[in-house]
PDB file of C-alpha atoms in Angstrom:
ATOM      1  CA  UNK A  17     -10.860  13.215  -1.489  1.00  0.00           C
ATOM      2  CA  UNK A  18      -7.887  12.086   0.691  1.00  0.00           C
ATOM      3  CA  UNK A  19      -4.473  13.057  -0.159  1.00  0.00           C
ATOM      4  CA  UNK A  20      -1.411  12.072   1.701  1.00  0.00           C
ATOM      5  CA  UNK A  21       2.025  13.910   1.342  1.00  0.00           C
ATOM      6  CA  UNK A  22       5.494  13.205   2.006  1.00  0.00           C
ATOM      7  CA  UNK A  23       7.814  16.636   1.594  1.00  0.00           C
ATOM      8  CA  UNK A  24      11.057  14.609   1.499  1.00  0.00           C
ATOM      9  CA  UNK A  25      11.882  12.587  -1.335  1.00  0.00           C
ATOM     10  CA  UNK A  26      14.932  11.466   0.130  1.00  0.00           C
ATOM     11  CA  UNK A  27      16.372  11.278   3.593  1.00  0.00           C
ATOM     12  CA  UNK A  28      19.504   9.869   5.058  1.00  0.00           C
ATOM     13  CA  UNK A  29      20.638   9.209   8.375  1.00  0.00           C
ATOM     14  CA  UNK A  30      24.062   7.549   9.942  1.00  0.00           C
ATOM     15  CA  UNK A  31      23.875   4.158  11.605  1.00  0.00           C
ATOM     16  CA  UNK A  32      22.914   4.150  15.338  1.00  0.00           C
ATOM     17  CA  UNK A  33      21.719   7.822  15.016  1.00  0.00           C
ATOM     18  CA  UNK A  34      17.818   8.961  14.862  1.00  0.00           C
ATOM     19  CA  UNK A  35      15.944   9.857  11.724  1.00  0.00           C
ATOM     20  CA  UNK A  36      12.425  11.435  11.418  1.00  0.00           C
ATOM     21  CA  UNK A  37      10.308  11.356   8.177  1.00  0.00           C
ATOM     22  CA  UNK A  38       7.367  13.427   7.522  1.00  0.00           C
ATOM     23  CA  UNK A  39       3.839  13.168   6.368  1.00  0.00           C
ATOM     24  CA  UNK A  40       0.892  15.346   6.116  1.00  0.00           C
ATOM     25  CA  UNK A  41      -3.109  14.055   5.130  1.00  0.00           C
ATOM     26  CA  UNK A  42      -6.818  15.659   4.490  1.00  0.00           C
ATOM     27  CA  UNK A  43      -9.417  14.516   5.259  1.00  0.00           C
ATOM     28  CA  UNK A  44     -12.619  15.588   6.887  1.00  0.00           C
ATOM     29  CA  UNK A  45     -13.095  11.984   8.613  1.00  0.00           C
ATOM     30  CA  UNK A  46     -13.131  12.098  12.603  1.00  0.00           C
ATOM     31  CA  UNK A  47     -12.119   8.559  12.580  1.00  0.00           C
ATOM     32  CA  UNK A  48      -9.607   6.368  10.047  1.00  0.00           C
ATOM     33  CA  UNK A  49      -6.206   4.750  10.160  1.00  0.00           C
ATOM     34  CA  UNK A  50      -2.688   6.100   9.595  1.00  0.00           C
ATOM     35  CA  UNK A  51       0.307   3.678   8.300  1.00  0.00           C
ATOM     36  CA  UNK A  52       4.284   3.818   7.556  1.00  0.00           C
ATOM     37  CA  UNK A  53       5.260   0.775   4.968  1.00  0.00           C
ATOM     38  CA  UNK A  54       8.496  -0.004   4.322  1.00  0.00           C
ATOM     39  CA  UNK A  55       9.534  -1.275   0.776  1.00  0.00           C
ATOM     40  CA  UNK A  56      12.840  -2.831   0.691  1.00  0.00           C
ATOM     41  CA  UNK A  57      14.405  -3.705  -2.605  1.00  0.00           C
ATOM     42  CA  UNK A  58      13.062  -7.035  -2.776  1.00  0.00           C
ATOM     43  CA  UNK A  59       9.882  -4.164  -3.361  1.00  0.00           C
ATOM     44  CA  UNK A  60       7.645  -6.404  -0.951  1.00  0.00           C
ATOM     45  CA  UNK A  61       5.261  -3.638   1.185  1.00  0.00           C
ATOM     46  CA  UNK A  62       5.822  -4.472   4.843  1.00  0.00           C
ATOM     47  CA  UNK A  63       3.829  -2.430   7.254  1.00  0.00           C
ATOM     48  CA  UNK A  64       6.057  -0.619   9.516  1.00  0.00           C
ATOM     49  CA  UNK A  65       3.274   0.707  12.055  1.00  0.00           C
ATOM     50  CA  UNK A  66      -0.637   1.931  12.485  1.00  0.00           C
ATOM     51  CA  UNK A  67      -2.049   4.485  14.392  1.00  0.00           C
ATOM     52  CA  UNK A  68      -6.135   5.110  14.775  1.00  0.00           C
ATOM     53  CA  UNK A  69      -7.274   8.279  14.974  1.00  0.00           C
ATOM     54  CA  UNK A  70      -9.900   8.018  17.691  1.00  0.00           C
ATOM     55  CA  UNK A  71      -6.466   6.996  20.287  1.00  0.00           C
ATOM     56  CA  UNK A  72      -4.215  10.217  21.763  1.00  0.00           C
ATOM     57  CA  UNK A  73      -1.588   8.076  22.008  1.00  0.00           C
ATOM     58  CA  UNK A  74       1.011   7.514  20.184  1.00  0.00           C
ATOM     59  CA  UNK A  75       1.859   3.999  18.265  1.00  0.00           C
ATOM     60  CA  UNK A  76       5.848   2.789  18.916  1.00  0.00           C
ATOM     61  CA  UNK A  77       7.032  -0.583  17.849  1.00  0.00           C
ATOM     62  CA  UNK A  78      10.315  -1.301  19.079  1.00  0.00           C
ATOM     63  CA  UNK A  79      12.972   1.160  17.569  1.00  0.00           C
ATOM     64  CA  UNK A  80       9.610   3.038  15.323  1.00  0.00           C
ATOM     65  CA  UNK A  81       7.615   5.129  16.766  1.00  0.00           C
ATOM     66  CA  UNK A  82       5.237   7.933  15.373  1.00  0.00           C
ATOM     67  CA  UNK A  83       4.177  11.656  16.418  1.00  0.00           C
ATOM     68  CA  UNK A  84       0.075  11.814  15.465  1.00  0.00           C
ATOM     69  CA  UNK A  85      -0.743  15.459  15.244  1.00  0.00           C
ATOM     70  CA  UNK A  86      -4.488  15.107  14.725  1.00  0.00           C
ATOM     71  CA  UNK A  87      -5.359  18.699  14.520  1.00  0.00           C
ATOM     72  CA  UNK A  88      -2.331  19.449  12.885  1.00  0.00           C
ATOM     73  CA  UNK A  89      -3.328  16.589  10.319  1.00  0.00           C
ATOM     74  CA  UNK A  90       0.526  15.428  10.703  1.00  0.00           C
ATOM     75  CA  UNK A  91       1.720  11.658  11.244  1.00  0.00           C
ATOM     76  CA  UNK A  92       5.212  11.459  11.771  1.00  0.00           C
ATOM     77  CA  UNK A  93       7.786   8.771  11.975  1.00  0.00           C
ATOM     78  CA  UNK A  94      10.768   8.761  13.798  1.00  0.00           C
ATOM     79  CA  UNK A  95      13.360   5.313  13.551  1.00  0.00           C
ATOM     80  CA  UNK A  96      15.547   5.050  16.639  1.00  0.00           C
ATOM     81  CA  UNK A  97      18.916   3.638  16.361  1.00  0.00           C
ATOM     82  CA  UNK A  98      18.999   3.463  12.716  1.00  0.00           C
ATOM     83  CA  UNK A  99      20.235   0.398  10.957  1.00  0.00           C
ATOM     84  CA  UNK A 100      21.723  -0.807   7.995  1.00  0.00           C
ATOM     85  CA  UNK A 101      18.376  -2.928   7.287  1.00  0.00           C
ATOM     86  CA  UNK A 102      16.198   0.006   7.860  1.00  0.00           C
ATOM     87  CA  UNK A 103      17.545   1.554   4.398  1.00  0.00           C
ATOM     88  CA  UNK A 104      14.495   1.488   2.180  1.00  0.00           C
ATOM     89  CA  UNK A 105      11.460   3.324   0.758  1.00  0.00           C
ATOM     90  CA  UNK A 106       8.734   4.617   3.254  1.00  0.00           C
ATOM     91  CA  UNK A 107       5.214   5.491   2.154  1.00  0.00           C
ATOM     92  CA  UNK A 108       3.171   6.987   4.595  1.00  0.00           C
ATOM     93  CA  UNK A 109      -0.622   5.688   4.197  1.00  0.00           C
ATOM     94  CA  UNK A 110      -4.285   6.943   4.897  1.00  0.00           C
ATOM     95  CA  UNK A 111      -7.043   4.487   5.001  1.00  0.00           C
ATOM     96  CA  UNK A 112     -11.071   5.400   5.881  1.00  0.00           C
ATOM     97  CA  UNK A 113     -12.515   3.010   8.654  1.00  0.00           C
ATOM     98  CA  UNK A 114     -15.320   1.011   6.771  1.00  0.00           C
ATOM     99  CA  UNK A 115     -17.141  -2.485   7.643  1.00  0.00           C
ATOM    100  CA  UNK A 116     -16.251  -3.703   4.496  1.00  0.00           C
ATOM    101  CA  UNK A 117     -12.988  -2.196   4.112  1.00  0.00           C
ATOM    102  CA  UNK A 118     -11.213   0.711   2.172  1.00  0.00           C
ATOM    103  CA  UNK A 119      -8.419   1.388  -0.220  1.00  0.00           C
ATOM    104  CA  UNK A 120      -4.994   2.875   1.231  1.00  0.00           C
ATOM    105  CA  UNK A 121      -4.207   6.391   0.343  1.00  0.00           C
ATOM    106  CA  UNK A 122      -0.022   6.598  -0.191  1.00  0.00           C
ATOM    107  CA  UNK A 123       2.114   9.462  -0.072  1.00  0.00           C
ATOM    108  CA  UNK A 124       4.645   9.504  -2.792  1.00  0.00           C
ATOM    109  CA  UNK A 125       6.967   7.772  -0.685  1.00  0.00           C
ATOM    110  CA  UNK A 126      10.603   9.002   1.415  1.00  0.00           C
ATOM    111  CA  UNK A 127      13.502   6.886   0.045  1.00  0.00           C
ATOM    112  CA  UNK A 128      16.084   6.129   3.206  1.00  0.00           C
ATOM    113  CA  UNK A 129      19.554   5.863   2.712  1.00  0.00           C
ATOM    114  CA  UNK A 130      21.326   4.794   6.165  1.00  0.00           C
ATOM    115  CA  UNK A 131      24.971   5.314   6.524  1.00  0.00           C
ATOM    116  CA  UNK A 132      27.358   2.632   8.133  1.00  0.00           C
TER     117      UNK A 132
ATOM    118  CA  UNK B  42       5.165 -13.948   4.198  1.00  0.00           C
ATOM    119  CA  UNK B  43       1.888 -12.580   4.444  1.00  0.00           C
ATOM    120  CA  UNK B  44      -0.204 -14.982   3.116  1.00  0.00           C
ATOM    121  CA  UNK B  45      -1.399 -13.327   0.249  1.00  0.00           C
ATOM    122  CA  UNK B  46      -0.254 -15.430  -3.074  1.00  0.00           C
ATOM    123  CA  UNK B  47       0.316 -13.497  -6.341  1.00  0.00           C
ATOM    124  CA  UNK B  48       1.418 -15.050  -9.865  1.00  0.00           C
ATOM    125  CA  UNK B  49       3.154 -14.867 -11.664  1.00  0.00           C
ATOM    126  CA  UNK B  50       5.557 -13.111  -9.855  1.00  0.00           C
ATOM    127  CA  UNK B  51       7.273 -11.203 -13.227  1.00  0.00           C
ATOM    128  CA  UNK B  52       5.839 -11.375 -16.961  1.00  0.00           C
ATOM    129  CA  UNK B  53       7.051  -9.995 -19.924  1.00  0.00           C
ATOM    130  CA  UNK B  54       4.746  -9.459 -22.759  1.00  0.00           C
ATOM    131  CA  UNK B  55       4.395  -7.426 -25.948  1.00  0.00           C
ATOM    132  CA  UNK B  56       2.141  -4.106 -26.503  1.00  0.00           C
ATOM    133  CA  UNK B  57      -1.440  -5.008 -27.536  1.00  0.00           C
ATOM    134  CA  UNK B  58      -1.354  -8.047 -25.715  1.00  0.00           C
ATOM    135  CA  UNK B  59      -3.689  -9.015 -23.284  1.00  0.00           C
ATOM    136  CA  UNK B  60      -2.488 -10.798 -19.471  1.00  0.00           C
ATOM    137  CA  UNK B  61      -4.332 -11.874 -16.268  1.00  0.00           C
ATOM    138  CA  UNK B  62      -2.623 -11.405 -13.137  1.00  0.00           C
ATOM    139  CA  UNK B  63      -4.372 -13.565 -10.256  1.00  0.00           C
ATOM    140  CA  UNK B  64      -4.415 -12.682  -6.321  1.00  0.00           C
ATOM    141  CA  UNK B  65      -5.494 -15.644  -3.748  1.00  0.00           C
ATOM    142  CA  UNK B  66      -6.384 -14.187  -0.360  1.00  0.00           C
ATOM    143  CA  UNK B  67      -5.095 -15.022   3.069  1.00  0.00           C
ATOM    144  CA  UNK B  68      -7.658 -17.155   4.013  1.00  0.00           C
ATOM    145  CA  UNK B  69     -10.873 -16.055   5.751  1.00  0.00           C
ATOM    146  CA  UNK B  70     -10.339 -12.592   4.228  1.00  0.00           C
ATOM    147  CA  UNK B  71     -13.424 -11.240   1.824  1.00  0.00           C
ATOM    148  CA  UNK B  72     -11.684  -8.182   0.594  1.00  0.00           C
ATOM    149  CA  UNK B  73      -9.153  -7.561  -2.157  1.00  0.00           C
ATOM    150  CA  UNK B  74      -7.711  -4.781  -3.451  1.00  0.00           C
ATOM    151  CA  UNK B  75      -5.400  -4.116  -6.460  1.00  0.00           C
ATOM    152  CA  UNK B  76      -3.061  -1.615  -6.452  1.00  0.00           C
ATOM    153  CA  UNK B  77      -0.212   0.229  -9.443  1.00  0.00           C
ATOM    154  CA  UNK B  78       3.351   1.019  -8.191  1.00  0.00           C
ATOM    155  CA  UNK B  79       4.735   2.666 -11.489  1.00  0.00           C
ATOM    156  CA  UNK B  80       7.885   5.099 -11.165  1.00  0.00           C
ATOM    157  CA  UNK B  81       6.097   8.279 -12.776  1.00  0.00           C
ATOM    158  CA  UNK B  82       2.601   7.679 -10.252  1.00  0.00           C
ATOM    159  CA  UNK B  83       3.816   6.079  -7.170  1.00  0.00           C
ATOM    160  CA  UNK B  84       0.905   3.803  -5.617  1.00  0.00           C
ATOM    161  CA  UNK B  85      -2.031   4.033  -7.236  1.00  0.00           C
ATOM    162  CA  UNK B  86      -5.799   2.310  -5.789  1.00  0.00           C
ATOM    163  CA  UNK B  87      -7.315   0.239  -8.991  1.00  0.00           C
ATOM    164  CA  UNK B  88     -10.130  -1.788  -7.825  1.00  0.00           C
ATOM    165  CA  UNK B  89     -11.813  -3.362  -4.288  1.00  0.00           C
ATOM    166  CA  UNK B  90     -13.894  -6.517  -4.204  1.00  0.00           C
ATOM    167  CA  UNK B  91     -15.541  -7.884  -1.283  1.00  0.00           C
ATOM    168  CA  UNK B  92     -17.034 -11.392  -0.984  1.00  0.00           C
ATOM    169  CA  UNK B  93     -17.579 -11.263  -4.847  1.00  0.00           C
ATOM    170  CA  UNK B  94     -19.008  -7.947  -5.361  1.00  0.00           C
ATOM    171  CA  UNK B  95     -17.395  -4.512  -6.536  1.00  0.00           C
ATOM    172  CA  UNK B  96     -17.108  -2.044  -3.902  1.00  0.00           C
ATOM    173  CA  UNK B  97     -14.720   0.803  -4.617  1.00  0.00           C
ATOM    174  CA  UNK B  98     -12.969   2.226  -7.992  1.00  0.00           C
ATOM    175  CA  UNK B  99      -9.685   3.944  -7.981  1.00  0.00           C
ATOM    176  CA  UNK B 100      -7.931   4.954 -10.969  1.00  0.00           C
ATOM    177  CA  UNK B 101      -8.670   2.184 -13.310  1.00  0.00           C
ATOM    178  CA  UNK B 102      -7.997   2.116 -16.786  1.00  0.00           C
ATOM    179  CA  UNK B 103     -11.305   1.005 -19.314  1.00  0.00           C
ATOM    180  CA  UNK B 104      -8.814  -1.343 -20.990  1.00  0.00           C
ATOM    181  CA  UNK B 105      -8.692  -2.942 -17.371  1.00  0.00           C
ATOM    182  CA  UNK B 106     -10.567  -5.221 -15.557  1.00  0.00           C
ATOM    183  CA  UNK B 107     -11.207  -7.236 -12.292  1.00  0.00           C
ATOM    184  CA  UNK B 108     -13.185 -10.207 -10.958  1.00  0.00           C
ATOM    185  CA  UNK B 109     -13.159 -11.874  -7.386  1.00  0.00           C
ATOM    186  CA  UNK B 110     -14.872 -15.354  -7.877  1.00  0.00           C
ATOM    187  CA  UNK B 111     -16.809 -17.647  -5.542  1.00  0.00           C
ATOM    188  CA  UNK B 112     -13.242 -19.019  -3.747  1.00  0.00           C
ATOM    189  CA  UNK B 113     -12.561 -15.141  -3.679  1.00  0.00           C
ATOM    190  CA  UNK B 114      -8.955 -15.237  -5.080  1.00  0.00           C
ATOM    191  CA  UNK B 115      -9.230 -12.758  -8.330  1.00  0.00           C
ATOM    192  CA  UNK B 116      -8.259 -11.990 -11.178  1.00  0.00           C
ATOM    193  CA  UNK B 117      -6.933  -8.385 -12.607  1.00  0.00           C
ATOM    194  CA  UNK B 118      -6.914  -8.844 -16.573  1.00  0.00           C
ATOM    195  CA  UNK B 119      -5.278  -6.341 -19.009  1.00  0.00           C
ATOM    196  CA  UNK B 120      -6.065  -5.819 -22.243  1.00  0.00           C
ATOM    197  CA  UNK B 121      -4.408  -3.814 -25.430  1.00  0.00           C
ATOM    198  CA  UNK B 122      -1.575  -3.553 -23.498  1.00  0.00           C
ATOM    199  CA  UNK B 123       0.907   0.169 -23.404  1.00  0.00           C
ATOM    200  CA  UNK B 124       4.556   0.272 -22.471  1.00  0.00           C
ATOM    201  CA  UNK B 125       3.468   2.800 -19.574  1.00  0.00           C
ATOM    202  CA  UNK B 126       1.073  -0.304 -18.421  1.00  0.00           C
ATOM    203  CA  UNK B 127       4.319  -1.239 -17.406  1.00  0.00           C
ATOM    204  CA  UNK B 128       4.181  -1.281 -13.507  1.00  0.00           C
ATOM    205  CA  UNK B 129       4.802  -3.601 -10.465  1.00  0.00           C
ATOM    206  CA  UNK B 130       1.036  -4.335  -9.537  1.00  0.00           C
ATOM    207  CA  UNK B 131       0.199  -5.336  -6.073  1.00  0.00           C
ATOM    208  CA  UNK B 132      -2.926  -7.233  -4.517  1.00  0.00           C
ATOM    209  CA  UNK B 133      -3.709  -6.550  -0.574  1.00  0.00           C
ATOM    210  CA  UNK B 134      -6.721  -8.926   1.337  1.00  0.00           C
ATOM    211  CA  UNK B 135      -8.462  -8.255   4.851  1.00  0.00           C
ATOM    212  CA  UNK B 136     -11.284  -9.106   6.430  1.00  0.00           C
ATOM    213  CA  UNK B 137     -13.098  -5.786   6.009  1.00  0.00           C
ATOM    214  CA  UNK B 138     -13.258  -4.905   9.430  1.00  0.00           C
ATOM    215  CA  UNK B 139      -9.304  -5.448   9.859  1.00  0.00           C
ATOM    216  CA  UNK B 140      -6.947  -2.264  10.330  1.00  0.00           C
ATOM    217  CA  UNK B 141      -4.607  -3.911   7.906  1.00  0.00           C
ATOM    218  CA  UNK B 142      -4.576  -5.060   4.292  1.00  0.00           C
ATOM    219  CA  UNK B 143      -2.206  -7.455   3.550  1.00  0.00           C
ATOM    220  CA  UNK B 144      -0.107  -7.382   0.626  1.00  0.00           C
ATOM    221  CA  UNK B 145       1.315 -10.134  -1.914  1.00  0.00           C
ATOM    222  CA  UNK B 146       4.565  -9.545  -3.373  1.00  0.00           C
ATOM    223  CA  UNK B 147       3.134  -8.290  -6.396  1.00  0.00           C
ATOM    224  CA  UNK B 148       3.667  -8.860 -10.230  1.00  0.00           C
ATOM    225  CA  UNK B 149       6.293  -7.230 -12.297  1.00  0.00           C
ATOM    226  CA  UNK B 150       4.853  -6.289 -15.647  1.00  0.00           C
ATOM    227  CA  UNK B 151       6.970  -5.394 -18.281  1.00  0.00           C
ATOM    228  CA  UNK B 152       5.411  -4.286 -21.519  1.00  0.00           C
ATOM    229  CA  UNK B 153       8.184  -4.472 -24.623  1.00  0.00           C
TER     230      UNK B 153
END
């Protein structure tokens, strides 16, 4: 089975500056998808960014960008320029690539605390 | 907003009651999935439906049950109800072969 794992319950980080979070998987899939979700405390699960296993590169969107370790089975994500609005919980997410679909795999989330 | 429609949005209800939580997909999309956010299990996979049918089981309880019906909105019905039943449930749709799942803002269940 697929596990995900996030080593930091909590992180914090000061406004402007850089923060990374951290997330290992397992699988024994060559080829799936890889997530960050934010959940704000309005608790609505807004997806951050995706990466696909298959593609070297890495994903960025805007100030988010990640570090895909495939070997390594690491997915990192780093948030540029922190803001106040970026304070929130962060699951990291594993999902198998089917035709038909497949359930997300979370990590047990890294609560961000940004500091004005 | 994602276009994923969940109600109600919070409900309050008594142990060994029974409740049915419905989803309606973004439209076009054949798969749903429900999923548990309690504070003791983090986000927990119940149930997948696509166009109708069962296709995967997570960690769902006997005392729960799903449905996806011909309009393929569903329906996530819990019975006998616990105060650790208590949980914010969420339900995600996509299209199958989509990299994303979309999620509704999911239903606060509190069990008293």
């Amino acid at each position: 089975a697929q596990t995900v794992t996030q080593s930091q319950p909590e992180m914090s980080v000061q406004e402007a500056e850089t923060v990374t979070l951290s997330c290992t998987y397992d699988t024994s899939e060559s080829d799936y998808y890889l997530f960050w979700y934010k959940q704000p405390p309005s608790r609505q699960m807004i997806l951050v960014i995706r990466q696909e296993a298959y593609k070297q590169q890495n994903a960025t969107e805007n100030r988010f960008s990640v570090n895909f370790q495939k070997a390594a089975k690491s997915f990192s994500l780093k948030i540029s320029d922190s803001q106040l609005g970026d304070a929130a919980m962060y699951f990291c997410a594993y999902r198998r690539k089917e035709t038909s679909g497949s359930r997300l795999t979370f990590g047990e989330g890294t609560q961000l605390t940004v500091n004005p | 907003d994602s276009g994923v429609t969940q109600t109600p949005k919070h409900l309050i209800t008594a142990t060994g009651q029974r409740v049915t939580l419905r989803c309606s997909p973004r439209s076009g999309d054949l798969s749903v999935y429900w999923y548990q956010q309690s504070l003791d299990q983090g986000l927990q996979f119940l149930i997948q439906y696509y166009n109708g049918e069962e296709r995967a089981k997570g960690n769902i309880l006997e005392r729960f049950s799903a449905q996806q019906f011909p309009d393929l909105h569903s329906e996530l019905n819990l019975s006998s109800l616990e105060l650790g039943d208590s949980a914010l449930y969420f339900c995600a749709s996509g299209k199958g072969g989509d990299v994303e799942a979309f999620f509704g803002q999911g239903t606060r269940l509190t069990v008293v």
